[in-house]
Amino acid sequence: MTNRKTVEMWVGVFVVIGLAALVWLAFRVGNLTTTDVANGYHVEARFENIGSLKVRSAVTLAGVRIGRVVQINTDPDSFQAVVTMNIDGRYKNLPTDTSASILTAGLLGEQYIGLEPGGAEEYLKEGSRIKLTQPAMVLEKLIGRVLTMFIDKPADNGKKK
Amino acid sequence: MSVLQNAAPMNRNNNGNLVDIRDVSFKYSTRTILDNLTLSIPRGKVTAIMGGSGCGKTSLLNLIGGRLRPSQGQVLVDGLNVPDLNIKELYELRKRMGMLFQHGALLTDLSVFENVAFPIREHTRLPEAVLRNVVLMKLQTVGLRGARDLMPWELSGGMARRVALARAIVLEPMMIMYDEPFTGLDPISMGVIAKLIRELNQVLGITSIVVSHDVAEASLISDYAYLLGDGRILGQGTPTELQQSTSPHVRQFMDGLPDGPVPYTYPARNYLDDLLEKGA
Amino acid sequence: MKFLENIGAGVLQSVERLGRAAFFLSEVVGHGWVLVTRFWLVVQQLYSVGVFTLPIVLVSGLFVGMVLGLQLYNTLVKFGAAESLGLVLALSLLRELGPVVTALLFAGRAGSALTAEIGLMKATEQLAGMEMMAVNPVMRVIAPRFLAGVIAMPLLAALFSAIGIFGGQMIGVGLLGVDSGAFWSQMQNGVDFHEDIMNGVIKSVVFGVVVTGIAVFEGYDAVPNSEGVARATNHTVVYSSLAVLGLDFIMTSLMLGEI
């Protein structure tokens, strides 16, 4: 059996670098920030269509991530999607007429919520509801709209597709 | 002199025997190894258990040590019936028994010193200085105090067994079981082991059970001997009595006769029939 | 007819073995408190199980990372998505290759060594000797080794992933010209702590339990001669590798929530 001191040292080294690797992965490779665990407040928004928005999707302001989606439900009465998001406590001065839109990162990327501040004097707080929302762009509807554009126009020239 | 209070047996039974085997039967799957066996090991003496291979001598040691359960009968050690003990009680009993395995069974990752110190470290809280002295004294008893820093693979067979013996006596048990202590040793080493077994018994009063098929050595050191075969006792007595026995089983074993009650020929069909079958 | 009898006997034997293994492992886990009471034993085992597996894990991680860098770049560049190299590399390693490859390497190196060691201790009567000295071999020999394996696995997997990312970066950014900023920023934005890193850690812990559990049981259950030990070592490597791959599929489907 090797010397006790050697064993202790190498095991210590092993555990330390193993934990260091975990920490490095968590903070430098992943997107864990120290404030993630800190205090935030919950805000609700309702959408006609949330597309592929998921729990844990990002909530951004001017492109910067300030929160996450924590819950997605449906309202059985209005048939709308009810999205609850957690906003970082540092951003306390979002006006109550802030709008929330579901945007796509890149062309085919994941979807996230983009907030655009309004100009009201009161601010969103825990439990507030964002009233102005824009649903996700559904690709099929977009294509459908483009096609109907083409179909409507040639009606003037008598040419049909 | 006993720093470790294990030596004195509790004297629960008063018939002078440390171990009593009563009507014990033991089966291994379908084979009966021991059949209604009754024997006793008197306190403070060296008792030999002899017999051919597979006669159940080692199973007997394992029954006494609680590693095997008999299908019937009682295995009494210092008044306690071993199969009835729960795990805690069994472990407590084992602390008072020493066992020497055939090849020593030393822990290969520990030095000689650490091997002997093992039971002390596991079961007591002796301060390091006291522990060191106890270990050195036991090693001195077996004549290997200078080998304390060697590793088990550096030892010869005989030396390994002596270290194992030192380890077996380190907690000063009331009895020691020796499983084939002479097998595979050169005459000098055999002499050393025999001397140690005898001395430990005489000087420390440790009851010794020696399982062996070496008739000569066992006869030299034991006070009483049993000859086992076919799951029962074929003969018993002092070594002198056994030497003079007229029973054919005992004679075949003691004299080393190739044929007798234990046949030379393994059971087979008629020789001529067998040959003719293969022919033409 | 005999053929069917043999299959039946084989199945019954396997089931009986599985039962023995379950009982044994519950006894081992029941001795988990040796982590506190015999800490030094666990540390010693961490040394032989963890520290000795470290070199092969680091070297393999580096090479896997570098190969991934090459392969992924080769495909991503066709979609104009070469800048996502960092992200895809990190996800592949953290979610799958880190835990799984490390577990397979661990089974081959540490698992087989554990089985051989324990099997040999059984064959040379060291375990029996311990029992007769009133020391429970499960407590003294098996439990520390089991705990060491469970602790070492996630650490090794993390190191594998970390050095793999580094290797991939060396190839992607250093050799193939992917923009360093894009490499890291896409990675940081796309790798989620809970879904990717934690799930990877959970997987590696589960693999640690499975591989070490199999290794330790096979050693303890081995037939006590040289052929028996060799066979047990073989079992360890084969069964734990299969178990790791099978469990990986099950855990991945649970984690991705697709099934």
mmCIF file of N, CA, C and O in Angstrom, chain C residues 54-117:
data_model
loop_
_atom_site.group_PDB
_atom_site.id
_atom_site.type_symbol
_atom_site.label_atom_id
_atom_site.label_comp_id
_atom_site.label_asym_id
_atom_site.label_seq_id
_atom_site.Cartn_x
_atom_site.Cartn_y
_atom_site.Cartn_z
ATOM 1 N N LEU C 54 -8.098 8.053 -13.898
ATOM 2 C CA LEU C 54 -8.002 9.416 -14.412
ATOM 3 C C LEU C 54 -7.231 9.535 -15.722
ATOM 4 O O LEU C 54 -7.732 10.149 -16.671
ATOM 5 N N PRO C 55 -6.063 8.936 -15.830
ATOM 6 C CA PRO C 55 -5.308 9.109 -17.079
ATOM 7 C C PRO C 55 -6.076 8.649 -18.319
ATOM 8 O O PRO C 55 -6.149 9.372 -19.304
ATOM 9 N N ILE C 56 -6.678 7.462 -18.257
ATOM 10 C CA ILE C 56 -7.356 6.972 -19.450
ATOM 11 C C ILE C 56 -8.570 7.832 -19.764
ATOM 12 O O ILE C 56 -8.895 8.080 -20.930
ATOM 13 N N VAL C 57 -9.243 8.333 -18.718
ATOM 14 C CA VAL C 57 -10.402 9.194 -18.955
ATOM 15 C C VAL C 57 -9.966 10.503 -19.614
ATOM 16 O O VAL C 57 -10.580 10.965 -20.584
ATOM 17 N N LEU C 58 -8.887 11.094 -19.117
ATOM 18 C CA LEU C 58 -8.446 12.373 -19.682
ATOM 19 C C LEU C 58 -7.985 12.212 -21.129
ATOM 20 O O LEU C 58 -8.357 12.993 -22.002
ATOM 21 N N VAL C 59 -7.199 11.190 -21.383
ATOM 22 C CA VAL C 59 -6.708 11.002 -22.755
ATOM 23 C C VAL C 59 -7.866 10.710 -23.702
ATOM 24 O O VAL C 59 -7.969 11.286 -24.788
ATOM 25 N N SER C 60 -8.768 9.817 -23.281
ATOM 26 C CA SER C 60 -9.912 9.504 -24.137
ATOM 27 C C SER C 60 -10.774 10.729 -24.359
ATOM 28 O O SER C 60 -11.230 10.988 -25.466
ATOM 29 N N GLY C 61 -10.992 11.488 -23.287
ATOM 30 C CA GLY C 61 -11.815 12.685 -23.409
ATOM 31 C C GLY C 61 -11.239 13.651 -24.421
ATOM 32 O O GLY C 61 -11.958 14.204 -25.263
ATOM 33 N N LEU C 62 -9.936 13.831 -24.345
ATOM 34 C CA LEU C 62 -9.285 14.748 -25.277
ATOM 35 C C LEU C 62 -9.493 14.294 -26.719
ATOM 36 O O LEU C 62 -9.910 15.063 -27.589
ATOM 37 N N PHE C 63 -9.236 13.008 -26.965
ATOM 38 C CA PHE C 63 -9.371 12.512 -28.333
ATOM 39 C C PHE C 63 -10.810 12.542 -28.816
ATOM 40 O O PHE C 63 -11.085 12.896 -29.965
ATOM 41 N N VAL C 64 -11.744 12.137 -27.940
ATOM 42 C CA VAL C 64 -13.149 12.173 -28.346
ATOM 43 C C VAL C 64 -13.555 13.602 -28.677
ATOM 44 O O VAL C 64 -14.232 13.860 -29.676
ATOM 45 N N GLY C 65 -13.129 14.538 -27.848
ATOM 46 C CA GLY C 65 -13.459 15.936 -28.109
ATOM 47 C C GLY C 65 -12.907 16.402 -29.442
ATOM 48 O O GLY C 65 -13.593 17.076 -30.219
ATOM 49 N N MET C 66 -11.695 16.023 -29.712
ATOM 50 C CA MET C 66 -11.071 16.458 -30.970
ATOM 51 C C MET C 66 -11.776 15.837 -32.172
ATOM 52 O O MET C 66 -12.057 16.517 -33.163
ATOM 53 N N VAL C 67 -12.082 14.549 -32.086
ATOM 54 C CA VAL C 67 -12.777 13.890 -33.199
ATOM 55 C C VAL C 67 -14.153 14.493 -33.408
ATOM 56 O O VAL C 67 -14.558 14.764 -34.535
ATOM 57 N N LEU C 68 -14.862 14.725 -32.292
ATOM 58 C CA LEU C 68 -16.172 15.357 -32.400
ATOM 59 C C LEU C 68 -16.062 16.706 -33.098
ATOM 60 O O LEU C 68 -16.871 17.049 -33.965
ATOM 61 N N GLY C 69 -15.033 17.465 -32.694
ATOM 62 C CA GLY C 69 -14.837 18.768 -33.315
ATOM 63 C C GLY C 69 -14.741 18.639 -34.829
ATOM 64 O O GLY C 69 -15.400 19.354 -35.582
ATOM 65 N N LEU C 70 -13.952 17.696 -35.267
ATOM 66 C CA LEU C 70 -13.779 17.465 -36.702
ATOM 67 C C LEU C 70 -15.075 17.039 -37.369
ATOM 68 O O LEU C 70 -15.505 17.615 -38.366
ATOM 69 N N GLN C 71 -15.699 16.005 -36.796
ATOM 70 C CA GLN C 71 -16.895 15.442 -37.415
ATOM 71 C C GLN C 71 -18.036 16.452 -37.455
ATOM 72 O O GLN C 71 -18.692 16.619 -38.486
ATOM 73 N N LEU C 72 -18.269 17.113 -36.318
ATOM 74 C CA LEU C 72 -19.387 18.043 -36.270
ATOM 75 C C LEU C 72 -19.152 19.211 -37.217
ATOM 76 O O LEU C 72 -20.056 19.642 -37.937
ATOM 77 N N TYR C 73 -17.950 19.733 -37.243
ATOM 78 C CA TYR C 73 -17.646 20.837 -38.148
ATOM 79 C C TYR C 73 -17.943 20.443 -39.577
ATOM 80 O O TYR C 73 -18.571 21.186 -40.333
ATOM 81 N N ASN C 74 -17.491 19.235 -39.915
ATOM 82 C CA ASN C 74 -17.659 18.728 -41.271
ATOM 83 C C ASN C 74 -19.106 18.776 -41.726
ATOM 84 O O ASN C 74 -19.408 19.113 -42.870
ATOM 85 N N THR C 75 -20.042 18.429 -40.829
ATOM 86 C CA THR C 75 -21.454 18.429 -41.194
ATOM 87 C C THR C 75 -22.079 19.811 -41.039
ATOM 88 O O THR C 75 -22.818 20.264 -41.895
ATOM 89 N N LEU C 76 -21.752 20.498 -39.928
ATOM 90 C CA LEU C 76 -22.371 21.798 -39.671
ATOM 91 C C LEU C 76 -22.034 22.819 -40.746
ATOM 92 O O LEU C 76 -22.849 23.650 -41.118
ATOM 93 N N VAL C 77 -20.810 22.735 -41.261
ATOM 94 C CA VAL C 77 -20.377 23.755 -42.211
ATOM 95 C C VAL C 77 -21.223 23.703 -43.495
ATOM 96 O O VAL C 77 -21.403 24.708 -44.167
ATOM 97 N N LYS C 78 -21.796 22.524 -43.762
ATOM 98 C CA LYS C 78 -22.636 22.413 -44.955
ATOM 99 C C LYS C 78 -23.952 23.158 -44.798
ATOM 100 O O LYS C 78 -24.600 23.495 -45.782
ATOM 101 N N PHE C 79 -24.381 23.369 -43.550
ATOM 102 C CA PHE C 79 -25.617 24.102 -43.316
ATOM 103 C C PHE C 79 -25.339 25.542 -42.931
ATOM 104 O O PHE C 79 -26.235 26.256 -42.506
ATOM 105 N N GLY C 80 -24.104 25.935 -43.066
ATOM 106 C CA GLY C 80 -23.732 27.294 -42.686
ATOM 107 C C GLY C 80 -23.822 27.499 -41.191
ATOM 108 O O GLY C 80 -23.950 28.614 -40.710
ATOM 109 N N ALA C 81 -23.781 26.401 -40.464
ATOM 110 C CA ALA C 81 -23.964 26.518 -39.017
ATOM 111 C C ALA C 81 -22.694 26.214 -38.265
ATOM 112 O O ALA C 81 -22.734 25.768 -37.123
ATOM 113 N N ALA C 82 -21.552 26.457 -38.888
ATOM 114 C CA ALA C 82 -20.282 26.124 -38.242
ATOM 115 C C ALA C 82 -20.097 26.830 -36.915
ATOM 116 O O ALA C 82 -19.408 26.350 -36.023
ATOM 117 N N GLU C 83 -20.746 27.983 -36.746
ATOM 118 C CA GLU C 83 -20.567 28.722 -35.491
ATOM 119 C C GLU C 83 -21.235 28.028 -34.321
ATOM 120 O O GLU C 83 -20.961 28.342 -33.166
ATOM 121 N N SER C 84 -22.149 27.079 -34.613
ATOM 122 C CA SER C 84 -22.793 26.359 -33.512
ATOM 123 C C SER C 84 -21.940 25.211 -33.018
ATOM 124 O O SER C 84 -22.378 24.433 -32.176
ATOM 125 N N LEU C 85 -20.731 25.098 -33.552
ATOM 126 C CA LEU C 85 -19.895 23.957 -33.187
ATOM 127 C C LEU C 85 -19.771 23.803 -31.679
ATOM 128 O O LEU C 85 -19.931 22.716 -31.129
ATOM 129 N N GLY C 86 -19.490 24.917 -31.003
ATOM 130 C CA GLY C 86 -19.318 24.847 -29.559
ATOM 131 C C GLY C 86 -20.543 24.277 -28.875
ATOM 132 O O GLY C 86 -20.454 23.421 -27.999
ATOM 133 N N LEU C 87 -21.702 24.754 -29.296
ATOM 134 C CA LEU C 87 -22.947 24.316 -28.674
ATOM 135 C C LEU C 87 -23.172 22.825 -28.876
ATOM 136 O O LEU C 87 -23.421 22.082 -27.930
ATOM 137 N N VAL C 88 -23.068 22.382 -30.135
ATOM 138 C CA VAL C 88 -23.353 20.966 -30.405
ATOM 139 C C VAL C 88 -22.329 20.071 -29.718
ATOM 140 O O VAL C 88 -22.661 19.016 -29.164
ATOM 141 N N LEU C 89 -21.077 20.524 -29.733
ATOM 142 C CA LEU C 89 -20.022 19.753 -29.070
ATOM 143 C C LEU C 89 -20.330 19.594 -27.590
ATOM 144 O O LEU C 89 -20.296 18.489 -27.048
ATOM 145 N N ALA C 90 -20.650 20.719 -26.958
ATOM 146 C CA ALA C 90 -20.908 20.675 -25.519
ATOM 147 C C ALA C 90 -22.097 19.792 -25.201
ATOM 148 O O ALA C 90 -22.072 18.986 -24.265
ATOM 149 N N LEU C 91 -23.164 19.924 -25.977
ATOM 150 C CA LEU C 91 -24.347 19.117 -25.697
ATOM 151 C C LEU C 91 -24.066 17.630 -25.867
ATOM 152 O O LEU C 91 -24.478 16.804 -25.058
ATOM 153 N N SER C 92 -23.352 17.285 -26.948
ATOM 154 C CA SER C 92 -23.051 15.868 -27.164
ATOM 155 C C SER C 92 -22.279 15.299 -25.990
ATOM 156 O O SER C 92 -22.555 14.201 -25.519
ATOM 157 N N LEU C 93 -21.296 16.056 -25.529
ATOM 158 C CA LEU C 93 -20.457 15.555 -24.439
ATOM 159 C C LEU C 93 -21.226 15.505 -23.127
ATOM 160 O O LEU C 93 -21.250 14.491 -22.450
ATOM 161 N N LEU C 94 -21.858 16.626 -22.768
ATOM 162 C CA LEU C 94 -22.489 16.702 -21.461
ATOM 163 C C LEU C 94 -23.642 15.726 -21.310
ATOM 164 O O LEU C 94 -23.810 15.101 -20.282
ATOM 165 N N ARG C 95 -24.444 15.614 -22.353
ATOM 166 C CA ARG C 95 -25.626 14.780 -22.227
ATOM 167 C C ARG C 95 -25.340 13.302 -22.420
ATOM 168 O O ARG C 95 -25.946 12.459 -21.772
ATOM 169 N N GLU C 96 -24.458 12.959 -23.351
ATOM 170 C CA GLU C 96 -24.286 11.557 -23.712
ATOM 171 C C GLU C 96 -22.873 11.026 -23.551
ATOM 172 O O GLU C 96 -22.618 10.153 -22.766
ATOM 173 N N LEU C 97 -21.961 11.558 -24.357
ATOM 174 C CA LEU C 97 -20.646 10.940 -24.427
ATOM 175 C C LEU C 97 -19.896 11.003 -23.109
ATOM 176 O O LEU C 97 -19.224 10.052 -22.728
ATOM 177 N N GLY C 98 -20.019 12.099 -22.401
ATOM 178 C CA GLY C 98 -19.329 12.197 -21.117
ATOM 179 C C GLY C 98 -19.720 11.052 -20.204
ATOM 180 O O GLY C 98 -18.904 10.192 -19.875
ATOM 181 N N PRO C 99 -20.968 11.000 -19.783
ATOM 182 C CA PRO C 99 -21.370 9.925 -18.865
ATOM 183 C C PRO C 99 -21.162 8.530 -19.450
ATOM 184 O O PRO C 99 -20.630 7.655 -18.774
ATOM 185 N N VAL C 100 -21.564 8.316 -20.705
ATOM 186 C CA VAL C 100 -21.556 6.951 -21.226
ATOM 187 C C VAL C 100 -20.142 6.432 -21.482
ATOM 188 O O VAL C 100 -19.775 5.348 -21.045
ATOM 189 N N VAL C 101 -19.344 7.196 -22.193
ATOM 190 C CA VAL C 101 -17.992 6.709 -22.498
ATOM 191 C C VAL C 101 -17.176 6.551 -21.222
ATOM 192 O O VAL C 101 -16.451 5.577 -21.044
ATOM 193 N N THR C 102 -17.329 7.522 -20.312
ATOM 194 C CA THR C 102 -16.613 7.393 -19.039
ATOM 195 C C THR C 102 -17.047 6.121 -18.321
ATOM 196 O O THR C 102 -16.213 5.404 -17.763
ATOM 197 N N ALA C 103 -18.347 5.836 -18.338
ATOM 198 C CA ALA C 103 -18.825 4.635 -17.657
ATOM 199 C C ALA C 103 -18.248 3.379 -18.297
ATOM 200 O O ALA C 103 -17.853 2.442 -17.599
ATOM 201 N N LEU C 104 -18.167 3.348 -19.610
ATOM 202 C CA LEU C 104 -17.609 2.173 -20.286
ATOM 203 C C LEU C 104 -16.121 2.025 -19.965
ATOM 204 O O LEU C 104 -15.634 0.932 -19.690
ATOM 205 N N LEU C 105 -15.392 3.144 -19.976
ATOM 206 C CA LEU C 105 -13.970 3.086 -19.634
ATOM 207 C C LEU C 105 -13.805 2.638 -18.190
ATOM 208 O O LEU C 105 -12.942 1.832 -17.856
ATOM 209 N N PHE C 106 -14.671 3.169 -17.328
ATOM 210 C CA PHE C 106 -14.613 2.843 -15.909
ATOM 211 C C PHE C 106 -14.875 1.359 -15.694
ATOM 212 O O PHE C 106 -14.194 0.695 -14.920
ATOM 213 N N ALA C 107 -15.855 0.833 -16.422
ATOM 214 C CA ALA C 107 -16.168 -0.597 -16.283
ATOM 215 C C ALA C 107 -14.971 -1.433 -16.699
ATOM 216 O O ALA C 107 -14.617 -2.406 -16.042
ATOM 217 N N GLY C 108 -14.341 -1.046 -17.789
ATOM 218 C CA GLY C 108 -13.223 -1.821 -18.276
ATOM 219 C C GLY C 108 -11.999 -1.731 -17.391
ATOM 220 O O GLY C 108 -11.323 -2.719 -17.125
ATOM 221 N N ARG C 109 -11.729 -0.540 -16.869
ATOM 222 C CA ARG C 109 -10.515 -0.391 -16.090
ATOM 223 C C ARG C 109 -10.740 -0.665 -14.607
ATOM 224 O O ARG C 109 -10.159 -1.556 -14.033
ATOM 225 N N ALA C 110 -11.622 0.121 -14.002
ATOM 226 C CA ALA C 110 -11.807 -0.006 -12.556
ATOM 227 C C ALA C 110 -12.721 -1.172 -12.203
ATOM 228 O O ALA C 110 -12.466 -1.899 -11.243
ATOM 229 N N GLY C 111 -13.767 -1.357 -12.978
ATOM 230 C CA GLY C 111 -14.719 -2.429 -12.682
ATOM 231 C C GLY C 111 -14.047 -3.795 -12.718
ATOM 232 O O GLY C 111 -14.187 -4.597 -11.798
ATOM 233 N N SER C 112 -13.312 -4.058 -13.782
ATOM 234 C CA SER C 112 -12.680 -5.368 -13.884
ATOM 235 C C SER C 112 -11.635 -5.544 -12.780
ATOM 236 O O SER C 112 -11.488 -6.632 -12.222
ATOM 237 N N ALA C 113 -10.935 -4.472 -12.444
ATOM 238 C CA ALA C 113 -9.935 -4.571 -11.371
ATOM 239 C C ALA C 113 -10.598 -4.898 -10.040
ATOM 240 O O ALA C 113 -10.093 -5.708 -9.261
ATOM 241 N N LEU C 114 -11.749 -4.260 -9.769
ATOM 242 C CA LEU C 114 -12.458 -4.529 -8.523
ATOM 243 C C LEU C 114 -12.890 -5.988 -8.449
ATOM 244 O O LEU C 114 -12.730 -6.656 -7.429
ATOM 245 N N THR C 115 -13.468 -6.466 -9.565
ATOM 246 C CA THR C 115 -13.945 -7.847 -9.570
ATOM 247 C C THR C 115 -12.786 -8.810 -9.340
ATOM 248 O O THR C 115 -12.884 -9.736 -8.528
ATOM 249 N N ALA C 116 -11.693 -8.585 -10.042
ATOM 250 C CA ALA C 116 -10.546 -9.476 -9.897
ATOM 251 C C ALA C 116 -10.017 -9.443 -8.473
ATOM 252 O O ALA C 116 -9.715 -10.478 -7.878
ATOM 253 N N GLU C 117 -9.929 -8.248 -7.905
ATOM 254 C CA GLU C 117 -9.388 -8.116 -6.560
ATOM 255 C C GLU C 117 -10.256 -8.848 -5.537
ATOM 256 O O GLU C 117 -9.783 -9.639 -4.732
#
